[in-house]
Amino acid sequence: MRNVSVVYATKTQHSRKLGEAIGKELNVKAKNISEYPGAEETGLIFLVGGIYGGKCNPELLSYAEKLNASLVKKVVLVTSSVSVSGRSQRDIREVLVKKGINVADEITCTGGFLFIKFTHPNRQDIQTVVNAAKDIFTKF
Ligand SMILES: Cc1cc2nc3c(=O)[nH]c(=O)nc-3n(C[C@H](O)[C@H](O)[C@H](O)COP(=O)(O)O)c2cc1C
């Protein structure tokens, strides 16, 4: 079992940028769910996605549904959205908690949509997310 993995689902590429930046820092390939739909069993998984009409990405949700508590120790949700709040990916969190998987507090950042905050996530946002991910990984 590999120790850490980074998995993202994306509609406008923000989660890809965030996932790839985290992966680069942690020396793992960030995987796009549309290319790697099979759930990977890992000690620590960073699940990266956005919010659409108040809901998380359905692809990321179905990936979470395939995870198994005996082979995943901890999941970190990484969320970008226009309105940033502490816990946005509620559906995914609920699925994981029901399975008995430990879900760390979310790493969140601004992700613009059309003309609203369209310059985000910018380099600074991405670096802040990477730092938070590195911190969690170091303590894992
Ligand atoms: C169709 C659509 C609907 C969205 N709805 C919301 C929303 O309800 N709340 C919010 O905070 N952000 C919303 N956003 C903004 C996205 O969550 C944000 O841009 C995110 O960074 C997108 O990630 P992605 O590029 O990886 O798909 C929406 C974006 C799109 C494209």
PDB file of C-alpha atoms and ligand atoms in Angstrom, residues 8-16 18 48-55 57 79-84 109-114 120-121, ligand 1:
ATOM      1  CA  TYR A   8      -8.727  15.111  -8.215  1.00  0.00           C
ATOM      2  CA  ALA A   9     -11.879  15.662 -10.242  1.00  0.00           C
ATOM      3  CA  THR A  10     -12.235  18.900 -12.131  1.00  0.00           C
ATOM      4  CA  LYS A  11     -14.578  20.858 -14.366  1.00  0.00           C
ATOM      5  CA  THR A  12     -12.507  24.009 -14.943  1.00  0.00           C
ATOM      6  CA  GLN A  13      -8.972  22.762 -14.134  1.00  0.00           C
ATOM      7  CA  HIS A  14      -8.597  24.402 -10.710  1.00  0.00           C
ATOM      8  CA  SER A  15      -8.487  21.075  -8.901  1.00  0.00           C
ATOM      9  CA  ARG A  16      -5.947  19.800 -11.412  1.00  0.00           C
ATOM     10  CA  LEU A  18      -4.090  22.261  -6.898  1.00  0.00           C
ATOM     11  CA  VAL A  48      -9.325  17.565  -4.515  1.00  0.00           C
ATOM     12  CA  GLY A  49     -12.518  19.038  -5.982  1.00  0.00           C
ATOM     13  CA  GLY A  50     -14.757  22.070  -6.402  1.00  0.00           C
ATOM     14  CA  ILE A  51     -18.345  22.957  -5.492  1.00  0.00           C
ATOM     15  CA  TYR A  52     -21.103  23.190  -8.135  1.00  0.00           C
ATOM     16  CA  GLY A  53     -24.568  24.443  -7.254  1.00  0.00           C
ATOM     17  CA  GLY A  54     -23.662  23.851  -3.620  1.00  0.00           C
ATOM     18  CA  LYS A  55     -22.673  20.205  -4.222  1.00  0.00           C
ATOM     19  CA  ASN A  57     -18.171  16.881  -7.778  1.00  0.00           C
ATOM     20  CA  THR A  79     -11.804  22.261  -1.884  1.00  0.00           C
ATOM     21  CA  SER A  80     -11.855  25.317  -4.114  1.00  0.00           C
ATOM     22  CA  SER A  81     -15.055  27.286  -4.541  1.00  0.00           C
ATOM     23  CA  VAL A  82     -16.339  30.831  -4.963  1.00  0.00           C
ATOM     24  CA  SER A  83     -17.615  31.057  -1.422  1.00  0.00           C
ATOM     25  CA  VAL A  84     -15.039  29.516   0.847  1.00  0.00           C
ATOM     26  CA  CYS A 109      -9.235  28.076  -1.188  1.00  0.00           C
ATOM     27  CA  THR A 110     -10.995  30.446  -3.534  1.00  0.00           C
ATOM     28  CA  GLY A 111     -11.808  29.161  -7.009  1.00  0.00           C
ATOM     29  CA  GLY A 112     -13.414  31.700  -9.298  1.00  0.00           C
ATOM     30  CA  PHE A 113     -16.279  31.046 -11.661  1.00  0.00           C
ATOM     31  CA  LEU A 114     -16.874  33.138 -14.797  1.00  0.00           C
ATOM     32  CA  HIS A 120      -8.343  32.482  -8.307  1.00  0.00           C
ATOM     33  CA  PRO A 121      -6.809  30.127  -7.436  1.00  0.00           C
TER      34      PRO A 121
HETATM   35  C1  LIG B   1     -21.190  25.041 -13.033  1.00  0.00           C
HETATM   36  C2  LIG B   1     -20.498  25.618 -11.823  1.00  0.00           C
HETATM   37  C3  LIG B   1     -21.234  25.812 -10.659  1.00  0.00           C
HETATM   38  C4  LIG B   1     -20.604  26.352  -9.515  1.00  0.00           C
HETATM   39  N1  LIG B   1     -21.336  26.503  -8.354  1.00  0.00           N
HETATM   40  C5  LIG B   1     -20.718  26.966  -7.247  1.00  0.00           C
HETATM   41  C6  LIG B   1     -21.419  27.066  -6.008  1.00  0.00           C
HETATM   42  O1  LIG B   1     -22.578  26.704  -5.890  1.00  0.00           O
HETATM   43  N2  LIG B   1     -20.760  27.562  -4.928  1.00  0.00           N
HETATM   44  C7  LIG B   1     -19.442  27.962  -4.997  1.00  0.00           C
HETATM   45  O2  LIG B   1     -18.909  28.424  -3.981  1.00  0.00           O
HETATM   46  N3  LIG B   1     -18.727  27.859  -6.153  1.00  0.00           N
HETATM   47  C8  LIG B   1     -19.328  27.368  -7.266  1.00  0.00           C
HETATM   48  N4  LIG B   1     -18.623  27.237  -8.447  1.00  0.00           N
HETATM   49  C9  LIG B   1     -17.189  27.587  -8.467  1.00  0.00           C
HETATM   50  C10 LIG B   1     -16.315  26.329  -8.394  1.00  0.00           C
HETATM   51  O3  LIG B   1     -16.559  25.584  -7.205  1.00  0.00           O
HETATM   52  C11 LIG B   1     -14.836  26.745  -8.410  1.00  0.00           C
HETATM   53  O4  LIG B   1     -14.564  27.472  -9.579  1.00  0.00           O
HETATM   54  C12 LIG B   1     -13.897  25.574  -8.337  1.00  0.00           C
HETATM   55  O5  LIG B   1     -12.582  26.064  -8.169  1.00  0.00           O
HETATM   56  C13 LIG B   1     -13.990  24.711  -9.573  1.00  0.00           C
HETATM   57  O6  LIG B   1     -13.065  23.660  -9.460  1.00  0.00           O
HETATM   58  P1  LIG B   1     -12.652  22.839 -10.771  1.00  0.00           P
HETATM   59  O7  LIG B   1     -12.057  23.827 -11.735  1.00  0.00           O
HETATM   60  O8  LIG B   1     -11.643  21.854 -10.301  1.00  0.00           O
HETATM   61  O9  LIG B   1     -13.876  22.197 -11.297  1.00  0.00           O
HETATM   62  C14 LIG B   1     -19.232  26.700  -9.571  1.00  0.00           C
HETATM   63  C15 LIG B   1     -18.502  26.498 -10.759  1.00  0.00           C
HETATM   64  C16 LIG B   1     -19.123  25.955 -11.877  1.00  0.00           C
HETATM   65  C17 LIG B   1     -18.304  25.725 -13.118  1.00  0.00           C
END
